[in-house]
PDB file of C-alpha atoms in Angstrom:
ATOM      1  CA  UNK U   9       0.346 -15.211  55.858  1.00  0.00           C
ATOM      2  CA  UNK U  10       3.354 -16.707  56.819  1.00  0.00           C
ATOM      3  CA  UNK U  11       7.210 -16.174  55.144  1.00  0.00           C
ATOM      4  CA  UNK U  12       6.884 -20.106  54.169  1.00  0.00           C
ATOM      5  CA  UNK U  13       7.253 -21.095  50.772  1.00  0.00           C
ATOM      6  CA  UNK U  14       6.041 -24.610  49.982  1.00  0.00           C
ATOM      7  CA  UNK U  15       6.030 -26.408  46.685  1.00  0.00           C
ATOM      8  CA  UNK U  16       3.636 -28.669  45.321  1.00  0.00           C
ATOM      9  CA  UNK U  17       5.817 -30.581  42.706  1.00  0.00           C
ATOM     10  CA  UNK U  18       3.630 -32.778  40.544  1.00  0.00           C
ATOM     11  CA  UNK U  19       6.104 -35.542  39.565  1.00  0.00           C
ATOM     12  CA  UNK U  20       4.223 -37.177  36.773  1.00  0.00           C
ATOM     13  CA  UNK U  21       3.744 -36.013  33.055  1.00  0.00           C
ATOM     14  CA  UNK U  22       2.589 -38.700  31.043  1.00  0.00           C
ATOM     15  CA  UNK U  23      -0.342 -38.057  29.154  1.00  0.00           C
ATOM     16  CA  UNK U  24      -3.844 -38.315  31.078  1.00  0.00           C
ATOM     17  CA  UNK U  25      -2.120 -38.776  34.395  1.00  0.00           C
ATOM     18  CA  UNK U  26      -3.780 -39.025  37.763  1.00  0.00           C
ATOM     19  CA  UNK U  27      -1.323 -37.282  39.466  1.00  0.00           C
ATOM     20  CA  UNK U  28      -2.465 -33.423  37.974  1.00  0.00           C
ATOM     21  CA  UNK U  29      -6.052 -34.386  39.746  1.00  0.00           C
ATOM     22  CA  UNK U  30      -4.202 -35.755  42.952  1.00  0.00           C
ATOM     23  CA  UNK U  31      -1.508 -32.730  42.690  1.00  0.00           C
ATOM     24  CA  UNK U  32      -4.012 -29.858  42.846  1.00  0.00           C
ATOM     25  CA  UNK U  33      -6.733 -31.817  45.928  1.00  0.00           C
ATOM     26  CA  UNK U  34      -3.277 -31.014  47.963  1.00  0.00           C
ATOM     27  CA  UNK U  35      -2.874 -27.632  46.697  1.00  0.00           C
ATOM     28  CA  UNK U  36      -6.300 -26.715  47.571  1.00  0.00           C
ATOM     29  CA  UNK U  37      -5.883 -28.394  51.055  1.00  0.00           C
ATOM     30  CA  UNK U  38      -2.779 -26.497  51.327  1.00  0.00           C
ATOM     31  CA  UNK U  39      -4.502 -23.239  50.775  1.00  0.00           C
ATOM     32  CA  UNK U  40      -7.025 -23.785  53.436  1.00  0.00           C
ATOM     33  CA  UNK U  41      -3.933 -22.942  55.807  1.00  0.00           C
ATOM     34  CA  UNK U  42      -2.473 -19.840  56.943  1.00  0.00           C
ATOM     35  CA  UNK U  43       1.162 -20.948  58.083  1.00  0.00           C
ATOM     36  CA  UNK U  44       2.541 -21.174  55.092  1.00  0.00           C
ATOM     37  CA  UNK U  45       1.766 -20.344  51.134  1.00  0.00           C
ATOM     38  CA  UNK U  46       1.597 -23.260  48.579  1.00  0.00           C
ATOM     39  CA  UNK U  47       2.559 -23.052  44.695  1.00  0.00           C
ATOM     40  CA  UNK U  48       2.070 -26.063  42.362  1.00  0.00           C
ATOM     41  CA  UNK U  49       5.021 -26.723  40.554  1.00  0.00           C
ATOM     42  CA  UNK U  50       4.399 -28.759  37.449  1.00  0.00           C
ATOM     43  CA  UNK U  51       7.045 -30.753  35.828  1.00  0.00           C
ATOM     44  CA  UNK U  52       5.510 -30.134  32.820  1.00  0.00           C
ATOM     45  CA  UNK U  53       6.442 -26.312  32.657  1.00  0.00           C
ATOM     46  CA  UNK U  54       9.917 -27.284  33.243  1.00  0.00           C
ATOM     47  CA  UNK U  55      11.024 -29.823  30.214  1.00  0.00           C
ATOM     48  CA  UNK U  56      14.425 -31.706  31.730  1.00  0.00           C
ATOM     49  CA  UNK U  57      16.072 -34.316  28.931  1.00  0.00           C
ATOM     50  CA  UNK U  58      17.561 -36.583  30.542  1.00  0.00           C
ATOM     51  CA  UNK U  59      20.265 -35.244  32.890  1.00  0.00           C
ATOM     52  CA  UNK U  60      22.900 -33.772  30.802  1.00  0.00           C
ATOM     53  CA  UNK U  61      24.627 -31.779  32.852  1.00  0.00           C
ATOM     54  CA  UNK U  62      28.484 -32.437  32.811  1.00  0.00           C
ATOM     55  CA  UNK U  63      28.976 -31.387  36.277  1.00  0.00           C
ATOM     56  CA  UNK U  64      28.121 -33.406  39.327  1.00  0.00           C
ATOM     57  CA  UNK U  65      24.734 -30.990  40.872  1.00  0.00           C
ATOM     58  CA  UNK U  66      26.925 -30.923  44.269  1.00  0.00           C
ATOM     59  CA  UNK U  67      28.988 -28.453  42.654  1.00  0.00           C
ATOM     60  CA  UNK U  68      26.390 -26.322  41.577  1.00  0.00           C
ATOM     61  CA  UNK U  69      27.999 -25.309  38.515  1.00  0.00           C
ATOM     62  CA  UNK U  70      25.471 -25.615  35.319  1.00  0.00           C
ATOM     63  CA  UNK U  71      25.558 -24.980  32.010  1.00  0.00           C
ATOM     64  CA  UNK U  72      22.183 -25.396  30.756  1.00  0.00           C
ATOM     65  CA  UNK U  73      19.318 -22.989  30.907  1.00  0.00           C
ATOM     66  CA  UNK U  74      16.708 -25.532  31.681  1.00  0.00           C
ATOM     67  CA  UNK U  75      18.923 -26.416  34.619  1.00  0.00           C
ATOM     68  CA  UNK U  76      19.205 -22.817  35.793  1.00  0.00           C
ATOM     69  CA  UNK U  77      15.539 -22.342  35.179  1.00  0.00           C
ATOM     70  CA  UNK U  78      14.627 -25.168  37.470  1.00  0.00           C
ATOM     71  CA  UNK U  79      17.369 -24.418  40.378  1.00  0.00           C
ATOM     72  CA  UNK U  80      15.986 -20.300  40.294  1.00  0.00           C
ATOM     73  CA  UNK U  81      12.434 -22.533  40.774  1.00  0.00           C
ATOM     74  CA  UNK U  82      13.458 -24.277  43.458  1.00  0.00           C
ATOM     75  CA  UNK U  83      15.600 -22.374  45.580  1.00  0.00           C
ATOM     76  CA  UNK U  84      12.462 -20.129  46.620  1.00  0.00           C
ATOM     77  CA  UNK U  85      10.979 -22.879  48.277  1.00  0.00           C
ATOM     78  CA  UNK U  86      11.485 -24.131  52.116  1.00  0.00           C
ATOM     79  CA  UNK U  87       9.765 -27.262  51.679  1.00  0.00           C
ATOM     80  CA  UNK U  88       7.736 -29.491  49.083  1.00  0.00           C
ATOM     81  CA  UNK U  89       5.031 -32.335  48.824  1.00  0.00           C
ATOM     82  CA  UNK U  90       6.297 -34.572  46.140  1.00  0.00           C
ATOM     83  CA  UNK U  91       3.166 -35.884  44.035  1.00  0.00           C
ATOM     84  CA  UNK U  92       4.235 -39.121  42.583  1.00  0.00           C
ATOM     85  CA  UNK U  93       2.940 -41.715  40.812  1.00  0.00           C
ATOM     86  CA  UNK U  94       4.555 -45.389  41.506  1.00  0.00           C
ATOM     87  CA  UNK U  95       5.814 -47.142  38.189  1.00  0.00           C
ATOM     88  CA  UNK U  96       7.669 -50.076  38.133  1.00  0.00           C
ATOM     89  CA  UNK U  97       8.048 -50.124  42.202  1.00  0.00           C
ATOM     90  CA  UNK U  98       9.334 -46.887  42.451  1.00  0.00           C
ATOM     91  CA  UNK U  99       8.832 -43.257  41.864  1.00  0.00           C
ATOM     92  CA  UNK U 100       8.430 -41.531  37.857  1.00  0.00           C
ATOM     93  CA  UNK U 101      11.608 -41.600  35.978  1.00  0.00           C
ATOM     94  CA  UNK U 102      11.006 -37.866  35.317  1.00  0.00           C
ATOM     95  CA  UNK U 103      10.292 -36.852  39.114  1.00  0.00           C
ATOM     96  CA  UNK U 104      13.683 -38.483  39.465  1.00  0.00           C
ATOM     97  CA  UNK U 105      15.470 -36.949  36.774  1.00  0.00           C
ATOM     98  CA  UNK U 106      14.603 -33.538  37.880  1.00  0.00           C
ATOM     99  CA  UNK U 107      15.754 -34.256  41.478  1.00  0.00           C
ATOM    100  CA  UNK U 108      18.744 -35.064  40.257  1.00  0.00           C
ATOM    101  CA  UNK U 109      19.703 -31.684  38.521  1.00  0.00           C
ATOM    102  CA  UNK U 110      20.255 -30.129  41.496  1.00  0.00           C
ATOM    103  CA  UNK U 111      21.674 -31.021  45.011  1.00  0.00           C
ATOM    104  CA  UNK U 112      22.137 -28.021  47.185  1.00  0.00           C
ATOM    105  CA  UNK U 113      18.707 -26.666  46.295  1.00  0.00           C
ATOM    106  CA  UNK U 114      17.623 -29.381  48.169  1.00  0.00           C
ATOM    107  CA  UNK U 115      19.504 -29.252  51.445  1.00  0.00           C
ATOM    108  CA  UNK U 116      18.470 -28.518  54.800  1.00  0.00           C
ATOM    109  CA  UNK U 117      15.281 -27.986  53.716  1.00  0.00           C
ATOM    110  CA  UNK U 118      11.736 -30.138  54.529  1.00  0.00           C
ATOM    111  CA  UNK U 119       9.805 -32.876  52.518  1.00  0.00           C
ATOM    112  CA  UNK U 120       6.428 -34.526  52.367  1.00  0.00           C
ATOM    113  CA  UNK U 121       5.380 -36.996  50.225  1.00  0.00           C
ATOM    114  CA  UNK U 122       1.759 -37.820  48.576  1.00  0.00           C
ATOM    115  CA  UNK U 123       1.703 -40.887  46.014  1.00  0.00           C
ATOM    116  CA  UNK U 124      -1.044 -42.876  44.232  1.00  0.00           C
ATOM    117  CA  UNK U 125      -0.798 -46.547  42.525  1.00  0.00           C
ATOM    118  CA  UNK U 126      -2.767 -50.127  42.381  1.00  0.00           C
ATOM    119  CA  UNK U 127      -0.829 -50.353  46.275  1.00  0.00           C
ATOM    120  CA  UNK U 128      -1.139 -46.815  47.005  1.00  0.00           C
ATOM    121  CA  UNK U 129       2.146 -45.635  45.739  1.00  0.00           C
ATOM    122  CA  UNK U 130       4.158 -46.768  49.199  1.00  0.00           C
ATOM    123  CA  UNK U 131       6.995 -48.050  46.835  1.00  0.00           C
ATOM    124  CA  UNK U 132       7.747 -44.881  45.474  1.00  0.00           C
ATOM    125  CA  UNK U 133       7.839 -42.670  48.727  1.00  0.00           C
ATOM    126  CA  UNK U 134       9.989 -45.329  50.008  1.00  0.00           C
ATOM    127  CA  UNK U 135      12.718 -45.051  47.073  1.00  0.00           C
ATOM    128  CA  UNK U 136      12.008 -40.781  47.508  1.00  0.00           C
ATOM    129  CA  UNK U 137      13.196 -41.208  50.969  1.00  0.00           C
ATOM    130  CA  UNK U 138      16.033 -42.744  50.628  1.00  0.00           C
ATOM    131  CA  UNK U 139      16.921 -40.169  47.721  1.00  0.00           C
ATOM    132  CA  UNK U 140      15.771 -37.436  50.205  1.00  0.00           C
ATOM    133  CA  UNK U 141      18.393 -38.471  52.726  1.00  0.00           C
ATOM    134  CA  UNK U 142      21.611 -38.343  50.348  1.00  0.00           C
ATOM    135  CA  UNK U 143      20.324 -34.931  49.553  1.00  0.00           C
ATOM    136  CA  UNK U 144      20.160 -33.615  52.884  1.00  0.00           C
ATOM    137  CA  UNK U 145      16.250 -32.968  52.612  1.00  0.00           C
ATOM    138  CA  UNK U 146      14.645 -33.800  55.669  1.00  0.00           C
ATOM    139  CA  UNK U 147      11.319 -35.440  55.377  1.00  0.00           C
ATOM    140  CA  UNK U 148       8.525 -36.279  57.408  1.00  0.00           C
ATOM    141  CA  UNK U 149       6.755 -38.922  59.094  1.00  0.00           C
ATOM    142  CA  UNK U 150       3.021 -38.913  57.100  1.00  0.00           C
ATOM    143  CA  UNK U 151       2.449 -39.498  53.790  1.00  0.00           C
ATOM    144  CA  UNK U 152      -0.913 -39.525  52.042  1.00  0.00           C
ATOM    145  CA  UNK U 153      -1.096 -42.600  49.898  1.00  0.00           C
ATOM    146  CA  UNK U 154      -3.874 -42.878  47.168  1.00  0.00           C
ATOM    147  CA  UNK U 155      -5.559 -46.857  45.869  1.00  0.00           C
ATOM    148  CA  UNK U 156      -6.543 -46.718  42.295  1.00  0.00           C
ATOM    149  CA  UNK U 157      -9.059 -49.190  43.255  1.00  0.00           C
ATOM    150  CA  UNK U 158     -10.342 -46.961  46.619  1.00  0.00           C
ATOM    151  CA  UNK U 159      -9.253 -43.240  45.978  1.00  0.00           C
ATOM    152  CA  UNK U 160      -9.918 -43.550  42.046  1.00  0.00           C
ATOM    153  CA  UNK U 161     -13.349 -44.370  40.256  1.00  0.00           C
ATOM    154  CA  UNK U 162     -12.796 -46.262  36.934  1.00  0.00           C
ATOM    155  CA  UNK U 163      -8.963 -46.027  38.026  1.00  0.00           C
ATOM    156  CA  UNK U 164      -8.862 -42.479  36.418  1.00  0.00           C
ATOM    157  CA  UNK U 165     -11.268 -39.883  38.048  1.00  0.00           C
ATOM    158  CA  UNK U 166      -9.763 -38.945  41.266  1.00  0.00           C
ATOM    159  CA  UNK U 167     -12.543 -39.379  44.304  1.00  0.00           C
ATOM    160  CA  UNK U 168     -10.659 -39.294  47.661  1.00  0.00           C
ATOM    161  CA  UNK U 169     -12.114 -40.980  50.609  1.00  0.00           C
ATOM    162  CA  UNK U 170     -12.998 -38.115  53.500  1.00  0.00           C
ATOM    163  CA  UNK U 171     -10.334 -40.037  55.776  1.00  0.00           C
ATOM    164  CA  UNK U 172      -7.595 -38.788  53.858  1.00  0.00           C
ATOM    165  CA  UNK U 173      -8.667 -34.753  54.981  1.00  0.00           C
ATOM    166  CA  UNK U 174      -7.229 -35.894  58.668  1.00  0.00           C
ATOM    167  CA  UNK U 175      -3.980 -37.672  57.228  1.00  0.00           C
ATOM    168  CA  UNK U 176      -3.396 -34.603  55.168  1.00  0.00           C
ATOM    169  CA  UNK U 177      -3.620 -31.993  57.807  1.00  0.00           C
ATOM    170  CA  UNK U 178      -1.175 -33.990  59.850  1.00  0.00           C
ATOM    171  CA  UNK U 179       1.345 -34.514  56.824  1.00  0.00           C
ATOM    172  CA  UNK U 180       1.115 -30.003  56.510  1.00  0.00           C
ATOM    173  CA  UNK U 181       1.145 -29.768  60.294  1.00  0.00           C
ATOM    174  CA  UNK U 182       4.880 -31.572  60.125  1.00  0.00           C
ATOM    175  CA  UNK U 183       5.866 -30.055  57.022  1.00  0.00           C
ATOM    176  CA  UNK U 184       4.887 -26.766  58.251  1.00  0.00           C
ATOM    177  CA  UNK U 185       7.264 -27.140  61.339  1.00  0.00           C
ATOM    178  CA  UNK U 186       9.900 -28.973  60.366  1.00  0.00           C
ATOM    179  CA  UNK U 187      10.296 -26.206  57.164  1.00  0.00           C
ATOM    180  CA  UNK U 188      10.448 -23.802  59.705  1.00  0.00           C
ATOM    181  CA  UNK U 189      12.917 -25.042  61.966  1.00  0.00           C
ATOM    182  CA  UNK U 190      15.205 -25.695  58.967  1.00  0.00           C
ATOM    183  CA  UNK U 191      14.821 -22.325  57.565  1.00  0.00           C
ATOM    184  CA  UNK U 192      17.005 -21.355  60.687  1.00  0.00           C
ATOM    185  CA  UNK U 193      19.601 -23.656  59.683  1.00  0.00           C
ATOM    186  CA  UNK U 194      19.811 -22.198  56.168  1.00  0.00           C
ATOM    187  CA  UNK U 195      20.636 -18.524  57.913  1.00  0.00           C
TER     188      UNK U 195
END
C-alpha cells in the first residue's frame, strides 16, 4: 500500500439521500487500487451548526470541539473526492459549511469531485472549484457526474451506467498524482 491518505467526504445528510449510495460505489472503486488508501468520511459523524467559530479558519485558532474534531479529521488526509449533491445550482449547504471551518487543512493538498442531480450535479462542482481555489486545494481535471434520470432508477436507487468505471479510474489516476506531488510541497 501506498503512504496516501485519501478521503471520501460524503457532502450530503438529508434524510434518504442518494449521495451515501453514490459515496460508497467510489469508495469501493477506490479500494480496487493500490496507490493510495481510501476512508469515507461522512458528514454525518461530524455534526457542524452553522459556522460559529469567532475566528476567521485562516488563523487556525478554534474554540469549539466539533471544529477541532473535524480539523484532527482532516489534516490526515492528502487528498479527497467530494460527494455532492447539487441543490439550488450549487453544492449542499452543509458540504459548504464544513469546508468552511477550516482553511489550512485544506492547502496544498489535491481534490476530486463526484456529484449527482436532475443535470448531473455540474453546478455544484463548478461552485466547489471555485471554493477549492481560494483555499489553496488543487483539484483535478475529471469529475464523475451522476443523472437522476440515467445513473438513478426511480430517481432514488443508485444504478451507475458501466461507462462511468473508465471516467472514474481516470478521476483516481489524477488524484493519485497530483496528491502526491503536493505532499512534497507540504514537507
Amino acid at each position: 500500500m501506498s503512504n496516501l491518505k485519501l478521503a471520501v467526504i460524503l457532502g450530503s445528510t438529508r434524510p434518504g439521500r442518494n449521495g451515501e449510495a453514490v459515496a460508497n460505489w467510489v469508495l469501493t472503486k477506490a479500494k480496487e487500487r493500490a496507490n493510495a488508501d481510501y476512508e469515507l468520511v461522512d458528514l454525518l459523524d461530524y455534526p457542524l451548526p452553522h459556522l460559529d467559530e469567532a475566528v476567521p479558519a485562516s488563523r487556525g485558532v478554534y474554540a469549539g470541539e466539533h471544529t477541532k474534531a473535524w480539523s484532527a479529521k482532516i489534516k490526515e488526509f492528502d487528498g479527497y473526492i467530494f460527494v455532492t449533491p447539487e441543490y439550488n445550482h450549487s453544492t449542499s449547504g452543509v458540504l459548504k459549511n464544513a469546508i468552511d471551518y477550516l482553511y489550512a487543512e485544506w492547502n496544498n493538498k489535491a481534490a476530486a469531485f463526484v456529484s449527482y442531480g436532475s443535470l448531473g450535479g455540474t453546478r455544484a462542482i463548478e461552485h466547489l472549484r471555485a471554493i477549492s481555489s481560494e483555499l489553496q486545494l488543487a483539484h483535478v481535471r475529471q469529475q464523475l457526474s451522476f443523472s437522476l434520470f440515467t445513473d438513478f432508477e426511480n430517481f432514488s436507487v443508485f444504478k451507475p451506467s458501466p461507462v462511468h468505471d473508465d471516467t472514474a479510474s481516470v478521476l483516481f489516476d489524477q488524484l493519485e498524482s497530483w496528491a502526491g506531488a503536493l505532499k512534497s510541497v507540504r514537507s
